[in-house]
Amino acid sequence: MTHKLTGPALAAILLAATPAAAHVTATPTEAPAGTKVTVTLRVGHGCEGSPTTAIRVELPLSAGWVNPESKADWDQVIQPGQGPDGRLRTVEVTWKAHRPVATPETFAITFDAPSTAQTLYFPVIQTCQTGEAHWTQIPAEAAMTGLEHPAPFLTLTPAVAASGQPQ
Ligand SMILES: [Cu+2]
């Protein structure tokens, strides 16, 4: 089925596809599987005008060793838990602000990406002076569109062998 989009419908889609100046986004959005990756989560704003007091990030179960960024003026709490292999791992990281923050803020996480191509999601619970925002919606396909509170994501592309061929 082919839809021809013109006029207002197309404009609406283009608008929705604009990487939110707001929301919680991940950079980069793509990285090779099986490598050490640093993903930076950017929290664009508070909760409906209320400044941010804490950010809690749920880490993908398939991520290996994890190293969250130490940030001045934020305390960091690591939540250990059991990975799929039964080993202890970091399941969640929380940054708590010394003072409520109204401006955009970034949080970097370095980790060993799993070796198979897949999309990793980083659901975020944002706590504000007033209220919370749950950036936890997982879309059917890797996209920020169509969801009110999408979880930031990173797509792992197939690892490239020395020959230049995908493995
Ligand atoms: Cu937003």
Short mmCIF file of C-alpha atoms and ligand atoms in Angstrom, two decimals:
data_model
loop_
_atom_site.label_atom_id
_atom_site.label_comp_id
_atom_site.label_asym_id
_atom_site.label_seq_id
_atom_site.Cartn_x
_atom_site.Cartn_y
_atom_site.Cartn_z
CA MET A 1 0.00 0.00 0.00
CA THR A 2 1.45 3.32 -1.03
CA HIS A 3 0.56 6.53 0.67
CA LYS A 4 1.32 9.75 -1.05
CA LEU A 5 1.93 12.35 1.54
CA THR A 6 1.54 15.96 0.65
CA GLY A 7 0.64 19.20 2.29
CA PRO A 8 -0.36 19.21 5.93
CA ALA A 9 0.07 15.45 6.48
CA LEU A 10 3.67 15.53 5.27
CA ALA A 11 4.41 18.67 7.26
CA ALA A 12 3.07 17.01 10.39
CA ILE A 13 5.35 14.00 9.90
CA LEU A 14 8.41 16.14 9.25
CA LEU A 15 7.63 18.08 12.39
CA ALA A 16 7.26 14.89 14.43
CA ALA A 17 10.54 13.54 13.04
CA THR A 18 12.55 16.56 14.14
CA PRO A 19 14.92 15.30 16.82
CA ALA A 20 13.37 16.84 19.82
CA ALA A 21 15.02 19.94 21.13
CA ALA A 22 13.42 18.50 24.17
CA HIS A 23 12.81 14.98 25.40
CA VAL A 24 15.63 12.60 26.30
CA THR A 25 17.82 11.65 23.36
CA ALA A 26 20.88 9.47 22.84
CA THR A 27 24.01 10.37 20.86
CA PRO A 28 25.22 8.64 18.79
CA THR A 29 22.13 6.75 17.61
CA GLU A 30 24.28 4.06 15.95
CA ALA A 31 27.45 2.21 16.89
CA PRO A 32 29.15 -1.03 15.81
CA ALA A 33 28.19 -4.12 17.82
CA GLY A 34 30.94 -5.66 19.94
CA THR A 35 32.80 -2.42 20.61
CA LYS A 36 33.22 -0.13 23.58
CA VAL A 37 30.60 2.57 23.15
CA THR A 38 29.98 5.86 24.90
CA VAL A 39 26.37 6.93 24.65
CA THR A 40 25.43 10.42 25.83
CA LEU A 41 21.90 10.93 27.05
CA ARG A 42 20.66 14.48 26.80
CA VAL A 43 17.82 15.56 29.03
CA GLY A 44 16.30 18.53 27.25
CA HIS A 45 14.08 20.01 29.93
CA GLY A 46 12.47 19.54 33.30
CA CYS A 47 9.08 18.00 33.98
CA GLU A 48 6.51 20.40 32.53
CA GLY A 49 8.49 23.40 33.66
CA SER A 50 9.73 22.01 36.96
CA PRO A 51 13.54 21.63 37.25
CA THR A 52 15.22 18.22 37.33
CA THR A 53 16.45 16.76 40.62
CA ALA A 54 17.43 13.23 39.53
CA ILE A 55 17.86 11.04 36.47
CA ARG A 56 17.62 7.26 36.74
CA VAL A 57 18.73 5.21 33.74
CA GLU A 58 17.90 1.55 33.28
CA LEU A 59 20.74 -0.14 31.43
CA PRO A 60 20.17 -2.74 28.70
CA LEU A 61 20.59 -6.25 30.11
CA SER A 62 22.86 -7.21 27.26
CA ALA A 63 25.37 -4.43 27.99
CA GLY A 64 28.62 -5.68 29.48
CA TRP A 65 30.93 -3.67 31.69
CA VAL A 66 29.43 -0.22 32.34
CA ASN A 67 31.10 3.03 33.33
CA PRO A 68 28.79 6.00 33.94
CA GLU A 69 30.23 9.50 33.81
CA SER A 70 31.07 11.25 37.10
CA LYS A 71 29.49 14.67 37.01
CA ALA A 72 30.35 17.69 39.12
CA ASP A 73 27.32 18.81 41.15
CA TRP A 74 25.64 15.43 40.75
CA ASP A 75 25.92 12.39 43.02
CA GLN A 76 25.94 9.02 41.37
CA VAL A 77 24.32 5.86 42.66
CA ILE A 78 24.95 2.51 41.01
CA GLN A 79 22.34 -0.19 41.37
CA PRO A 80 23.88 -3.64 41.09
CA GLY A 81 21.88 -6.65 40.01
CA GLN A 82 22.19 -9.95 38.24
CA GLY A 83 22.78 -10.19 34.53
CA PRO A 84 21.38 -12.91 32.24
CA ASP A 85 24.54 -14.96 32.90
CA GLY A 86 24.01 -14.81 36.68
CA ARG A 87 26.99 -12.48 37.12
CA LEU A 88 26.75 -9.22 39.07
CA ARG A 89 26.33 -6.21 36.82
CA THR A 90 25.18 -2.61 36.87
CA VAL A 91 21.46 -2.56 36.16
CA GLU A 92 20.71 1.06 36.88
CA VAL A 93 22.53 4.30 37.39
CA THR A 94 21.06 7.34 39.08
CA TRP A 95 22.44 10.86 39.05
CA LYS A 96 21.12 13.14 41.80
CA ALA A 97 21.50 16.89 41.39
CA HIS A 98 22.92 18.93 44.26
CA ARG A 99 20.57 21.71 43.11
CA PRO A 100 17.54 21.43 40.80
CA VAL A 101 18.57 21.95 37.17
CA ALA A 102 16.35 23.69 34.62
CA THR A 103 18.76 23.66 31.67
CA PRO A 104 19.52 20.77 29.32
CA GLU A 105 22.01 18.34 30.82
CA THR A 106 24.00 15.41 29.43
CA PHE A 107 24.87 12.06 31.03
CA ALA A 108 27.45 9.82 29.40
CA ILE A 109 27.62 6.05 29.84
CA THR A 110 30.48 3.96 28.47
CA PHE A 111 29.86 0.25 28.10
CA ASP A 112 30.84 -2.88 26.24
CA ALA A 113 28.22 -3.32 23.55
CA PRO A 114 26.99 -6.87 22.89
CA SER A 115 28.38 -8.44 19.74
CA THR A 116 25.07 -8.95 17.96
CA ALA A 117 23.30 -6.22 16.04
CA GLN A 118 20.26 -4.95 17.94
CA THR A 119 18.69 -1.81 19.31
CA LEU A 120 19.47 -1.00 22.92
CA TYR A 121 17.05 1.11 24.93
CA PHE A 122 17.90 3.23 27.94
CA PRO A 123 14.63 3.95 29.76
CA VAL A 124 14.93 7.06 31.91
CA ILE A 125 12.96 8.12 34.96
CA GLN A 126 13.32 11.85 35.43
CA THR A 127 12.47 13.22 38.86
CA CYS A 128 11.76 16.93 39.20
CA GLN A 129 11.02 19.31 42.03
CA THR A 130 7.40 18.75 41.08
CA GLY A 131 6.48 15.52 39.41
CA GLU A 132 8.24 12.86 37.36
CA ALA A 133 8.60 12.03 33.70
CA HIS A 134 8.96 8.42 32.55
CA TRP A 135 10.91 8.27 29.29
CA THR A 136 10.26 4.57 29.05
CA GLN A 137 8.10 3.96 26.00
CA ILE A 138 9.67 1.43 23.64
CA PRO A 139 8.59 1.98 20.03
CA ALA A 140 7.81 -0.88 17.64
CA GLU A 141 10.79 0.22 15.55
CA ALA A 142 13.78 2.29 16.56
CA ALA A 143 12.28 5.76 16.36
CA MET A 144 11.42 8.72 18.52
CA THR A 145 8.28 9.43 16.55
CA GLY A 146 4.71 8.86 17.55
CA LEU A 147 5.41 8.42 21.24
CA GLU A 148 4.84 10.94 23.99
CA HIS A 149 7.72 9.75 26.18
CA PRO A 150 10.06 7.54 24.10
CA ALA A 151 13.03 5.85 25.73
CA PRO A 152 16.36 6.96 24.22
CA PHE A 153 17.96 4.25 22.10
CA LEU A 154 21.13 3.25 20.31
CA THR A 155 21.18 0.88 17.35
CA LEU A 156 24.08 -1.56 17.15
CA THR A 157 25.11 -2.24 13.58
CA PRO A 158 26.70 -5.55 12.53
CA ALA A 159 30.34 -5.79 13.51
CA VAL A 160 32.64 -5.46 10.52
CA ALA A 161 35.35 -8.08 10.15
CA ALA A 162 38.90 -7.21 9.05
CA SER A 163 37.92 -8.22 5.52
CA GLY A 164 35.39 -5.42 5.50
CA GLN A 165 32.51 -7.89 5.30
CA PRO A 166 29.82 -7.87 7.96
CA GLN A 167 30.25 -10.85 10.29
CU CU B 1 10.51 17.01 25.35
#
